[in-house]
Amino acid sequence: QGGRVVRELARLHVQRLHPDEAFARYRALLALRPDTSVRAEYAGALLAAQRYDSAAANFRILTATDSESVAYHLGLARSFAWSNHPREAEPELHWLVARSPNDTVLVSMLHLARGAYDPTAAEAARWVNDEPTYAPYRLALARAQVREHRYGLAATAFDTLLAMTPAPTLSQVREAASAH
C-alpha cells in the first residue's frame, strides 16, 4: 500500500515539474523493492528530463532483465544518442533495426549514430554488409581502410563507391586518387 502511494507521489512530482522530488521517490521505491515497472517509469522520466547518463544506467538494468524488450533497447539507444554517445547507441539501434528493418525512424537514427564517429574497418565492413547500397557506409569503409593503412583495400572500396555514385564529389574523387 505504501509503495503505491510513493509511486503516485513520484508521478505527481513528475507532472508538476519537480523532477528531483520525483526521482528521490523512485529511488526510494527501488531501494525498498526492485520492481521492473517502477524502474521503467523512472528511466522514462529521467530520459524526458534529459538526464541521459542516469536514464542509460537504468535502461541498462532493464535490458539485462529483459533482453528482448524493444522499449528498453529504444530507451537505452535514445539515452546514448541524445547525450552524444553515438558509438554506444549504435549496437542498440542496430539491434532495433534488425527487428524492424522498415522502421524509417530507427534506420535514420542508426544512420545518424554511425555517421557521427569514425569506425574501424571491421565496423564499417559490417555496416556495408547491412546496407550494401548505402553510399555513406561505403565511404566510411574506404576512409577506415586508409586510416588503417590498407591502401589496396581502400582503393577498391573507393572504386566501388565511385561506380555506384551517379555524381561523385570532387572530394571523393581526390580521396580515391590518394588511396590509389
mmCIF file of N, CA and C in Angstrom, residues 15-150:
data_model
loop_
_atom_site.group_PDB
_atom_site.id
_atom_site.type_symbol
_atom_site.label_atom_id
_atom_site.label_comp_id
_atom_site.label_asym_id
_atom_site.label_seq_id
_atom_site.Cartn_x
_atom_site.Cartn_y
_atom_site.Cartn_z
ATOM 1 N N GLN A 15 4.680 15.234 -13.025
ATOM 2 C CA GLN A 15 3.685 16.073 -13.691
ATOM 3 C C GLN A 15 3.784 17.539 -13.282
ATOM 4 N N ARG A 16 4.140 17.780 -12.047
ATOM 5 C CA ARG A 16 4.240 19.147 -11.537
ATOM 6 C C ARG A 16 5.610 19.763 -11.801
ATOM 7 N N LEU A 17 6.405 19.058 -12.556
ATOM 8 C CA LEU A 17 7.748 19.513 -12.924
ATOM 9 C C LEU A 17 8.651 19.721 -11.707
ATOM 10 N N HIS A 18 8.603 18.771 -10.812
ATOM 11 C CA HIS A 18 9.504 18.715 -9.663
ATOM 12 C C HIS A 18 10.332 17.437 -9.786
ATOM 13 N N PRO A 19 11.235 17.406 -10.765
ATOM 14 C CA PRO A 19 11.920 16.143 -11.050
ATOM 15 C C PRO A 19 12.779 15.620 -9.901
ATOM 16 N N ASP A 20 13.458 16.484 -9.170
ATOM 17 C CA ASP A 20 14.320 15.994 -8.091
ATOM 18 C C ASP A 20 13.509 15.244 -7.033
ATOM 19 N N GLU A 21 12.345 15.792 -6.682
ATOM 20 C CA GLU A 21 11.485 15.108 -5.710
ATOM 21 C C GLU A 21 10.975 13.785 -6.284
ATOM 22 N N ALA A 22 10.588 13.815 -7.550
ATOM 23 C CA ALA A 22 10.098 12.594 -8.198
ATOM 24 C C ALA A 22 11.178 11.522 -8.219
ATOM 25 N N PHE A 23 12.375 11.911 -8.612
ATOM 26 C CA PHE A 23 13.449 10.922 -8.728
ATOM 27 C C PHE A 23 13.835 10.362 -7.362
ATOM 28 N N ALA A 24 13.759 11.194 -6.339
ATOM 29 C CA ALA A 24 14.039 10.708 -4.977
ATOM 30 C C ALA A 24 13.005 9.652 -4.584
ATOM 31 N N ARG A 25 11.751 9.873 -4.955
ATOM 32 C CA ARG A 25 10.699 8.893 -4.630
ATOM 33 C C ARG A 25 10.923 7.580 -5.391
ATOM 34 N N TYR A 26 11.264 7.692 -6.664
ATOM 35 C CA TYR A 26 11.524 6.478 -7.441
ATOM 36 C C TYR A 26 12.700 5.696 -6.853
ATOM 37 N N ARG A 27 13.763 6.408 -6.500
ATOM 38 C CA ARG A 27 14.926 5.727 -5.907
ATOM 39 C C ARG A 27 14.556 5.050 -4.593
ATOM 40 N N ALA A 28 13.743 5.707 -3.787
ATOM 41 C CA ALA A 28 13.298 5.116 -2.523
ATOM 42 C C ALA A 28 12.503 3.834 -2.778
ATOM 43 N N LEU A 29 11.619 3.887 -3.759
ATOM 44 C CA LEU A 29 10.841 2.693 -4.102
ATOM 45 C C LEU A 29 11.744 1.548 -4.554
ATOM 46 N N LEU A 30 12.712 1.868 -5.394
ATOM 47 C CA LEU A 30 13.604 0.833 -5.911
ATOM 48 C C LEU A 30 14.501 0.268 -4.810
ATOM 49 N N ALA A 31 14.851 1.090 -3.825
ATOM 50 C CA ALA A 31 15.657 0.610 -2.708
ATOM 51 C C ALA A 31 14.860 -0.360 -1.850
ATOM 52 N N LEU A 32 13.565 -0.102 -1.704
ATOM 53 C CA LEU A 32 12.712 -0.990 -0.912
ATOM 54 C C LEU A 32 12.467 -2.315 -1.626
ATOM 55 N N ARG A 33 12.171 -2.199 -2.919
ATOM 56 C CA ARG A 33 11.839 -3.402 -3.688
ATOM 57 C C ARG A 33 12.103 -3.138 -5.158
ATOM 58 N N PRO A 34 13.136 -3.768 -5.704
ATOM 59 C CA PRO A 34 13.402 -3.576 -7.142
ATOM 60 C C PRO A 34 12.215 -4.084 -7.964
ATOM 61 N N ASP A 35 11.581 -3.183 -8.637
ATOM 62 C CA ASP A 35 10.403 -3.501 -9.435
ATOM 63 C C ASP A 35 10.646 -2.992 -10.849
ATOM 64 N N THR A 36 10.508 -3.881 -11.820
ATOM 65 C CA THR A 36 10.800 -3.534 -13.210
ATOM 66 C C THR A 36 9.910 -2.403 -13.716
ATOM 67 N N SER A 37 8.641 -2.427 -13.379
ATOM 68 C CA SER A 37 7.751 -1.385 -13.892
ATOM 69 C C SER A 37 8.095 -0.019 -13.278
ATOM 70 N N VAL A 38 8.505 -0.012 -12.006
ATOM 71 C CA VAL A 38 8.923 1.248 -11.380
ATOM 72 C C VAL A 38 10.205 1.747 -12.032
ATOM 73 N N ARG A 39 11.154 0.831 -12.260
ATOM 74 C CA ARG A 39 12.419 1.235 -12.886
ATOM 75 C C ARG A 39 12.176 1.754 -14.299
ATOM 76 N N ALA A 40 11.264 1.137 -15.034
ATOM 77 C CA ALA A 40 10.960 1.592 -16.395
ATOM 78 C C ALA A 40 10.353 2.993 -16.371
ATOM 79 N N GLU A 41 9.460 3.230 -15.427
ATOM 80 C CA GLU A 41 8.859 4.556 -15.267
ATOM 81 C C GLU A 41 9.934 5.591 -14.914
ATOM 82 N N TYR A 42 10.803 5.210 -13.987
ATOM 83 C CA TYR A 42 11.895 6.080 -13.539
ATOM 84 C C TYR A 42 12.831 6.399 -14.699
ATOM 85 N N ALA A 43 13.210 5.372 -15.455
ATOM 86 C CA ALA A 43 14.116 5.579 -16.593
ATOM 87 C C ALA A 43 13.476 6.491 -17.629
ATOM 88 N N GLY A 44 12.199 6.287 -17.902
ATOM 89 C CA GLY A 44 11.500 7.149 -18.852
ATOM 90 C C GLY A 44 11.436 8.595 -18.385
ATOM 91 N N ALA A 45 11.199 8.790 -17.088
ATOM 92 C CA ALA A 45 11.159 10.145 -16.542
ATOM 93 C C ALA A 45 12.540 10.800 -16.615
ATOM 94 N N LEU A 46 13.588 10.028 -16.333
ATOM 95 C CA LEU A 46 14.955 10.548 -16.446
ATOM 96 C C LEU A 46 15.257 10.956 -17.887
ATOM 97 N N LEU A 47 14.851 10.126 -18.830
ATOM 98 C CA LEU A 47 15.080 10.432 -20.239
ATOM 99 C C LEU A 47 14.341 11.714 -20.634
ATOM 100 N N ALA A 48 13.100 11.835 -20.210
ATOM 101 C CA ALA A 48 12.308 13.031 -20.526
ATOM 102 C C ALA A 48 12.910 14.287 -19.899
ATOM 103 N N ALA A 49 13.569 14.120 -18.746
ATOM 104 C CA ALA A 49 14.200 15.253 -18.059
ATOM 105 C C ALA A 49 15.619 15.515 -18.558
ATOM 106 N N GLN A 50 16.013 14.807 -19.610
ATOM 107 C CA GLN A 50 17.336 14.956 -20.226
ATOM 108 C C GLN A 50 18.473 14.606 -19.267
ATOM 109 N N ARG A 51 18.234 13.675 -18.400
ATOM 110 C CA ARG A 51 19.275 13.143 -17.506
ATOM 111 C C ARG A 51 19.724 11.813 -18.102
ATOM 112 N N TYR A 52 20.455 11.970 -19.182
ATOM 113 C CA TYR A 52 20.741 10.839 -20.053
ATOM 114 C C TYR A 52 21.625 9.768 -19.414
ATOM 115 N N ASP A 53 22.632 10.161 -18.655
ATOM 116 C CA ASP A 53 23.506 9.154 -18.046
ATOM 117 C C ASP A 53 22.736 8.281 -17.055
ATOM 118 N N SER A 54 21.922 8.909 -16.234
ATOM 119 C CA SER A 54 21.116 8.151 -15.274
ATOM 120 C C SER A 54 20.066 7.305 -15.990
ATOM 121 N N ALA A 55 19.480 7.867 -17.033
ATOM 122 C CA ALA A 55 18.500 7.093 -17.812
ATOM 123 C C ALA A 55 19.173 5.874 -18.422
ATOM 124 N N ALA A 56 20.358 6.065 -18.999
ATOM 125 C CA ALA A 56 21.077 4.947 -19.612
ATOM 126 C C ALA A 56 21.389 3.870 -18.578
ATOM 127 N N ALA A 57 21.815 4.277 -17.394
ATOM 128 C CA ALA A 57 22.132 3.301 -16.347
ATOM 129 C C ALA A 57 20.906 2.461 -16.003
ATOM 130 N N ASN A 58 19.763 3.101 -15.911
ATOM 131 C CA ASN A 58 18.548 2.363 -15.587
ATOM 132 C C ASN A 58 18.051 1.520 -16.756
ATOM 133 N N PHE A 59 18.169 2.027 -17.981
ATOM 134 C CA PHE A 59 17.783 1.210 -19.132
ATOM 135 C C PHE A 59 18.724 0.013 -19.307
ATOM 136 N N ARG A 60 19.985 0.166 -18.924
ATOM 137 C CA ARG A 60 20.908 -0.990 -18.957
ATOM 138 C C ARG A 60 20.419 -2.088 -18.014
ATOM 139 N N ILE A 61 20.013 -1.693 -16.818
ATOM 140 C CA ILE A 61 19.489 -2.672 -15.859
ATOM 141 C C ILE A 61 18.249 -3.347 -16.438
ATOM 142 N N LEU A 62 17.394 -2.557 -17.059
ATOM 143 C CA LEU A 62 16.166 -3.108 -17.636
ATOM 144 C C LEU A 62 16.457 -4.070 -18.783
ATOM 145 N N THR A 63 17.396 -3.704 -19.665
ATOM 146 C CA THR A 63 17.705 -4.614 -20.777
ATOM 147 C C THR A 63 18.386 -5.890 -20.265
ATOM 148 N N ALA A 64 19.091 -5.795 -19.155
ATOM 149 C CA ALA A 64 19.692 -7.000 -18.572
ATOM 150 C C ALA A 64 18.612 -7.938 -18.027
ATOM 151 N N THR A 65 17.506 -7.362 -17.543
ATOM 152 C CA THR A 65 16.426 -8.205 -17.013
ATOM 153 C C THR A 65 15.512 -8.728 -18.118
ATOM 154 N N ASP A 66 15.398 -7.981 -19.210
ATOM 155 C CA ASP A 66 14.559 -8.407 -20.335
ATOM 156 C C ASP A 66 15.259 -8.000 -21.628
ATOM 157 N N SER A 67 16.108 -8.876 -22.123
ATOM 158 C CA SER A 67 16.940 -8.554 -23.289
ATOM 159 C C SER A 67 16.149 -8.484 -24.591
ATOM 160 N N GLU A 68 14.897 -8.871 -24.579
ATOM 161 C CA GLU A 68 14.079 -8.834 -25.793
ATOM 162 C C GLU A 68 13.113 -7.649 -25.837
ATOM 163 N N SER A 69 13.182 -6.779 -24.849
ATOM 164 C CA SER A 69 12.244 -5.651 -24.795
ATOM 165 C C SER A 69 12.678 -4.541 -25.753
ATOM 166 N N VAL A 70 11.870 -4.299 -26.747
ATOM 167 C CA VAL A 70 12.129 -3.227 -27.703
ATOM 168 C C VAL A 70 12.116 -1.877 -26.981
ATOM 169 N N ALA A 71 11.182 -1.688 -26.071
ATOM 170 C CA ALA A 71 11.078 -0.414 -25.356
ATOM 171 C C ALA A 71 12.343 -0.112 -24.555
ATOM 172 N N TYR A 72 12.914 -1.118 -23.909
ATOM 173 C CA TYR A 72 14.116 -0.900 -23.106
ATOM 174 C C TYR A 72 15.324 -0.604 -23.990
ATOM 175 N N HIS A 73 15.455 -1.331 -25.089
ATOM 176 C CA HIS A 73 16.564 -1.065 -26.015
ATOM 177 C C HIS A 73 16.420 0.318 -26.648
ATOM 178 N N LEU A 74 15.198 0.704 -26.965
ATOM 179 C CA LEU A 74 14.965 2.024 -27.545
ATOM 180 C C LEU A 74 15.292 3.119 -26.531
ATOM 181 N N GLY A 75 14.895 2.930 -25.298
ATOM 182 C CA GLY A 75 15.238 3.898 -24.260
ATOM 183 C C GLY A 75 16.736 4.027 -24.081
ATOM 184 N N LEU A 76 17.431 2.905 -24.101
ATOM 185 C CA LEU A 76 18.894 2.931 -23.971
ATOM 186 C C LEU A 76 19.524 3.612 -25.182
ATOM 187 N N ALA A 77 19.042 3.291 -26.367
ATOM 188 C CA ALA A 77 19.573 3.913 -27.589
ATOM 189 C C ALA A 77 19.357 5.424 -27.565
ATOM 190 N N ARG A 78 18.173 5.853 -27.180
ATOM 191 C CA ARG A 78 17.889 7.295 -27.103
ATOM 192 C C ARG A 78 18.778 7.973 -26.063
ATOM 193 N N SER A 79 18.951 7.324 -24.918
ATOM 194 C CA SER A 79 19.808 7.898 -23.869
ATOM 195 C C SER A 79 21.204 8.163 -24.403
ATOM 196 N N PHE A 80 21.739 7.193 -25.126
ATOM 197 C CA PHE A 80 23.092 7.351 -25.678
ATOM 198 C C PHE A 80 23.116 8.353 -26.826
ATOM 199 N N ALA A 81 22.175 8.222 -27.748
ATOM 200 C CA ALA A 81 22.180 9.096 -28.930
ATOM 201 C C ALA A 81 21.977 10.553 -28.538
ATOM 202 N N TRP A 82 21.044 10.795 -27.656
ATOM 203 C CA TRP A 82 20.728 12.172 -27.275
ATOM 204 C C TRP A 82 21.790 12.793 -26.381
ATOM 205 N N SER A 83 22.651 11.977 -25.797
ATOM 206 C CA SER A 83 23.730 12.513 -24.956
ATOM 207 C C SER A 83 25.053 12.534 -25.716
ATOM 208 N N ASN A 84 24.947 12.419 -27.035
ATOM 209 C CA ASN A 84 26.127 12.480 -27.897
ATOM 210 C C ASN A 84 27.121 11.352 -27.631
ATOM 211 N N HIS A 85 26.599 10.140 -27.496
ATOM 212 C CA HIS A 85 27.416 8.931 -27.382
ATOM 213 C C HIS A 85 27.011 7.972 -28.502
ATOM 214 N N PRO A 86 27.287 8.379 -29.761
ATOM 215 C CA PRO A 86 26.789 7.573 -30.886
ATOM 216 C C PRO A 86 27.373 6.162 -30.941
ATOM 217 N N ARG A 87 28.622 5.993 -30.542
ATOM 218 C CA ARG A 87 29.233 4.656 -30.582
ATOM 219 C C ARG A 87 28.503 3.705 -29.635
ATOM 220 N N GLU A 88 28.053 4.208 -28.500
ATOM 221 C CA GLU A 88 27.301 3.383 -27.565
ATOM 222 C C GLU A 88 25.865 3.157 -28.044
ATOM 223 N N ALA A 89 25.306 4.130 -28.753
ATOM 224 C CA ALA A 89 23.945 3.995 -29.274
ATOM 225 C C ALA A 89 23.879 2.998 -30.423
ATOM 226 N N GLU A 90 24.959 2.886 -31.178
ATOM 227 C CA GLU A 90 24.959 2.078 -32.402
ATOM 228 C C GLU A 90 24.521 0.631 -32.190
ATOM 229 N N PRO A 91 25.072 -0.116 -31.223
ATOM 230 C CA PRO A 91 24.624 -1.516 -31.096
ATOM 231 C C PRO A 91 23.142 -1.645 -30.730
ATOM 232 N N GLU A 92 22.653 -0.705 -29.935
ATOM 233 C CA GLU A 92 21.232 -0.743 -29.580
ATOM 234 C C GLU A 92 20.364 -0.468 -30.803
ATOM 235 N N LEU A 93 20.748 0.536 -31.581
ATOM 236 C CA LEU A 93 19.997 0.866 -32.788
ATOM 237 C C LEU A 93 20.095 -0.256 -33.817
ATOM 238 N N HIS A 94 21.261 -0.854 -33.934
ATOM 239 C CA HIS A 94 21.429 -1.995 -34.847
ATOM 240 C C HIS A 94 20.491 -3.127 -34.440
ATOM 241 N N TRP A 95 20.416 -3.407 -33.146
ATOM 242 C CA TRP A 95 19.528 -4.447 -32.622
ATOM 243 C C TRP A 95 18.077 -4.126 -32.981
ATOM 244 N N LEU A 96 17.698 -2.871 -32.795
ATOM 245 C CA LEU A 96 16.323 -2.458 -33.087
ATOM 246 C C LEU A 96 16.006 -2.542 -34.580
ATOM 247 N N VAL A 97 16.928 -2.071 -35.428
ATOM 248 C CA VAL A 97 16.695 -2.097 -36.877
ATOM 249 C C VAL A 97 16.640 -3.541 -37.384
ATOM 250 N N ALA A 98 17.414 -4.425 -36.789
ATOM 251 C CA ALA A 98 17.365 -5.839 -37.187
ATOM 252 C C ALA A 98 15.966 -6.415 -36.947
ATOM 253 N N ARG A 99 15.271 -5.917 -35.960
ATOM 254 C CA ARG A 99 13.935 -6.403 -35.644
ATOM 255 C C ARG A 99 12.830 -5.639 -36.385
ATOM 256 N N SER A 100 13.142 -4.422 -36.787
ATOM 257 C CA SER A 100 12.158 -3.597 -37.511
ATOM 258 C C SER A 100 12.853 -2.890 -38.674
ATOM 259 N N PRO A 101 13.270 -3.644 -39.696
ATOM 260 C CA PRO A 101 14.055 -3.041 -40.784
ATOM 261 C C PRO A 101 13.312 -1.988 -41.600
ATOM 262 N N ASN A 102 11.999 -1.969 -41.530
ATOM 263 C CA ASN A 102 11.230 -0.990 -42.302
ATOM 264 C C ASN A 102 10.854 0.248 -41.491
ATOM 265 N N ASP A 103 11.326 0.324 -40.261
ATOM 266 C CA ASP A 103 11.042 1.492 -39.424
ATOM 267 C C ASP A 103 12.013 2.600 -39.813
ATOM 268 N N THR A 104 11.530 3.542 -40.599
ATOM 269 C CA THR A 104 12.402 4.584 -41.150
ATOM 270 C C THR A 104 12.998 5.484 -40.075
ATOM 271 N N VAL A 105 12.299 5.675 -38.967
ATOM 272 C CA VAL A 105 12.839 6.492 -37.877
ATOM 273 C C VAL A 105 14.050 5.794 -37.268
ATOM 274 N N LEU A 106 13.922 4.505 -37.006
ATOM 275 C CA LEU A 106 15.045 3.754 -36.440
ATOM 276 C C LEU A 106 16.228 3.700 -37.402
ATOM 277 N N VAL A 107 15.932 3.484 -38.676
ATOM 278 C CA VAL A 107 17.006 3.442 -39.679
ATOM 279 C C VAL A 107 17.716 4.794 -39.741
ATOM 280 N N SER A 108 16.942 5.877 -39.703
ATOM 281 C CA SER A 108 17.548 7.212 -39.712
ATOM 282 C C SER A 108 18.403 7.447 -38.471
ATOM 283 N N MET A 109 17.903 7.021 -37.315
ATOM 284 C CA MET A 109 18.685 7.163 -36.085
ATOM 285 C C MET A 109 19.993 6.377 -36.185
ATOM 286 N N LEU A 110 19.928 5.179 -36.776
ATOM 287 C CA LEU A 110 21.130 4.362 -36.942
ATOM 288 C C LEU A 110 22.110 5.046 -37.891
ATOM 289 N N HIS A 111 21.614 5.574 -38.992
ATOM 290 C CA HIS A 111 22.473 6.292 -39.937
ATOM 291 C C HIS A 111 23.154 7.481 -39.251
ATOM 292 N N LEU A 112 22.383 8.235 -38.471
ATOM 293 C CA LEU A 112 22.949 9.399 -37.774
ATOM 294 C C LEU A 112 24.008 8.978 -36.755
ATOM 295 N N ALA A 113 23.716 7.945 -35.996
ATOM 296 C CA ALA A 113 24.682 7.483 -34.991
ATOM 297 C C ALA A 113 25.968 7.012 -35.660
ATOM 298 N N ARG A 114 25.835 6.210 -36.693
ATOM 299 C CA ARG A 114 27.019 5.694 -37.378
ATOM 300 C C ARG A 114 27.803 6.806 -38.075
ATOM 301 N N GLY A 115 27.104 7.801 -38.565
ATOM 302 C CA GLY A 115 27.776 8.900 -39.248
ATOM 303 C C GLY A 115 28.481 9.867 -38.305
ATOM 304 N N ALA A 116 28.270 9.699 -37.008
ATOM 305 C CA ALA A 116 28.810 10.643 -36.030
ATOM 306 C C ALA A 116 30.174 10.249 -35.475
ATOM 307 N N TYR A 117 30.709 9.115 -35.919
ATOM 308 C CA TYR A 117 32.043 8.722 -35.453
ATOM 309 C C TYR A 117 32.775 7.953 -36.541
ATOM 310 N N ASP A 118 34.091 7.871 -36.386
ATOM 311 C CA ASP A 118 34.924 7.161 -37.353
ATOM 312 C C ASP A 118 35.040 5.697 -36.931
ATOM 313 N N PRO A 119 34.467 4.793 -37.734
ATOM 314 C CA PRO A 119 34.504 3.376 -37.372
ATOM 315 C C PRO A 119 35.844 2.742 -37.736
ATOM 316 N N THR A 120 36.088 1.577 -37.176
ATOM 317 C CA THR A 120 37.200 0.760 -37.641
ATOM 318 C C THR A 120 36.784 0.167 -38.985
ATOM 319 N N ALA A 121 37.739 -0.394 -39.701
ATOM 320 C CA ALA A 121 37.404 -1.030 -40.979
ATOM 321 C C ALA A 121 36.457 -2.208 -40.756
ATOM 322 N N ALA A 122 36.652 -2.937 -39.674
ATOM 323 C CA ALA A 122 35.775 -4.076 -39.383
ATOM 324 C C ALA A 122 34.344 -3.599 -39.114
ATOM 325 N N GLU A 123 34.198 -2.509 -38.360
ATOM 326 C CA GLU A 123 32.862 -1.970 -38.104
ATOM 327 C C GLU A 123 32.219 -1.501 -39.406
ATOM 328 N N ALA A 124 32.959 -0.750 -40.192
ATOM 329 C CA ALA A 124 32.418 -0.230 -41.447
ATOM 330 C C ALA A 124 32.067 -1.362 -42.412
ATOM 331 N N ALA A 125 32.851 -2.420 -42.416
ATOM 332 C CA ALA A 125 32.544 -3.572 -43.279
ATOM 333 C C ALA A 125 31.221 -4.213 -42.858
ATOM 334 N N ARG A 126 30.969 -4.261 -41.556
ATOM 335 C CA ARG A 126 29.695 -4.795 -41.068
ATOM 336 C C ARG A 126 28.544 -3.898 -41.518
ATOM 337 N N TRP A 127 28.783 -2.577 -41.475
ATOM 338 C CA TRP A 127 27.740 -1.646 -41.914
ATOM 339 C C TRP A 127 27.422 -1.863 -43.386
ATOM 340 N N VAL A 128 28.468 -1.990 -44.209
ATOM 341 C CA VAL A 128 28.273 -2.205 -45.646
ATOM 342 C C VAL A 128 27.523 -3.513 -45.866
ATOM 343 N N ASN A 129 27.850 -4.518 -45.071
ATOM 344 C CA ASN A 129 27.138 -5.788 -45.174
ATOM 345 C C ASN A 129 25.656 -5.605 -44.838
ATOM 346 N N ASP A 130 25.358 -4.727 -43.871
ATOM 347 C CA ASP A 130 23.968 -4.443 -43.504
ATOM 348 C C ASP A 130 23.207 -3.742 -44.628
ATOM 349 N N GLU A 131 23.869 -2.760 -45.256
ATOM 350 C CA GLU A 131 23.234 -1.951 -46.311
ATOM 351 C C GLU A 131 24.228 -1.709 -47.438
ATOM 352 N N PRO A 132 24.376 -2.659 -48.333
ATOM 353 C CA PRO A 132 25.398 -2.551 -49.391
ATOM 354 C C PRO A 132 25.245 -1.347 -50.315
ATOM 355 N N THR A 133 24.038 -0.832 -50.475
ATOM 356 C CA THR A 133 23.841 0.276 -51.414
ATOM 357 C C THR A 133 23.858 1.651 -50.752
ATOM 358 N N TYR A 134 24.093 1.706 -49.456
ATOM 359 C CA TYR A 134 24.114 2.986 -48.746
ATOM 360 C C TYR A 134 25.520 3.575 -48.851
ATOM 361 N N ALA A 135 25.656 4.585 -49.705
ATOM 362 C CA ALA A 135 26.966 5.154 -50.040
ATOM 363 C C ALA A 135 27.765 5.661 -48.836
ATOM 364 N N PRO A 136 27.145 6.316 -47.858
ATOM 365 C CA PRO A 136 27.949 6.774 -46.714
ATOM 366 C C PRO A 136 28.671 5.641 -45.975
ATOM 367 N N TYR A 137 28.095 4.442 -45.973
ATOM 368 C CA TYR A 137 28.784 3.312 -45.338
ATOM 369 C C TYR A 137 29.997 2.891 -46.174
ATOM 370 N N ARG A 138 29.840 2.918 -47.487
ATOM 371 C CA ARG A 138 30.974 2.601 -48.374
ATOM 372 C C ARG A 138 32.107 3.611 -48.174
ATOM 373 N N LEU A 139 31.747 4.876 -48.055
ATOM 374 C CA LEU A 139 32.741 5.916 -47.833
ATOM 375 C C LEU A 139 33.423 5.728 -46.472
ATOM 376 N N ALA A 140 32.651 5.401 -45.462
ATOM 377 C CA ALA A 140 33.226 5.151 -44.134
ATOM 378 C C ALA A 140 34.202 3.976 -44.180
ATOM 379 N N LEU A 141 33.864 2.938 -44.940
ATOM 380 C CA LEU A 141 34.755 1.782 -45.075
ATOM 381 C C LEU A 141 36.054 2.186 -45.762
ATOM 382 N N ALA A 142 35.944 2.910 -46.852
ATOM 383 C CA ALA A 142 37.146 3.328 -47.585
ATOM 384 C C ALA A 142 38.043 4.192 -46.694
ATOM 385 N N ARG A 143 37.450 5.134 -45.996
ATOM 386 C CA ARG A 143 38.238 6.009 -45.117
ATOM 387 C C ARG A 143 38.867 5.228 -43.959
ATOM 388 N N ALA A 144 38.135 4.282 -43.418
ATOM 389 C CA ALA A 144 38.682 3.464 -42.322
ATOM 390 C C ALA A 144 39.876 2.648 -42.817
ATOM 391 N N GLN A 145 39.770 2.129 -44.022
ATOM 392 C CA GLN A 145 40.887 1.354 -44.564
ATOM 393 C C GLN A 145 42.109 2.236 -44.805
ATOM 394 N N VAL A 146 41.900 3.474 -45.193
ATOM 395 C CA VAL A 146 43.026 4.414 -45.335
ATOM 396 C C VAL A 146 43.650 4.657 -43.965
ATOM 397 N N ARG A 147 42.810 4.925 -42.945
ATOM 398 C CA ARG A 147 43.335 5.161 -41.597
ATOM 399 C C ARG A 147 44.146 3.975 -41.091
ATOM 400 N N GLU A 148 43.747 2.773 -41.506
ATOM 401 C CA GLU A 148 44.431 1.556 -41.059
ATOM 402 C C GLU A 148 45.540 1.127 -42.029
ATOM 403 N N HIS A 149 45.877 2.015 -42.966
ATOM 404 C CA HIS A 149 46.980 1.801 -43.915
ATOM 405 C C HIS A 149 46.763 0.570 -44.799
ATOM 406 N N ARG A 150 45.536 0.309 -45.155
ATOM 407 C CA ARG A 150 45.177 -0.775 -46.074
ATOM 408 C C ARG A 150 44.792 -0.128 -47.400
#
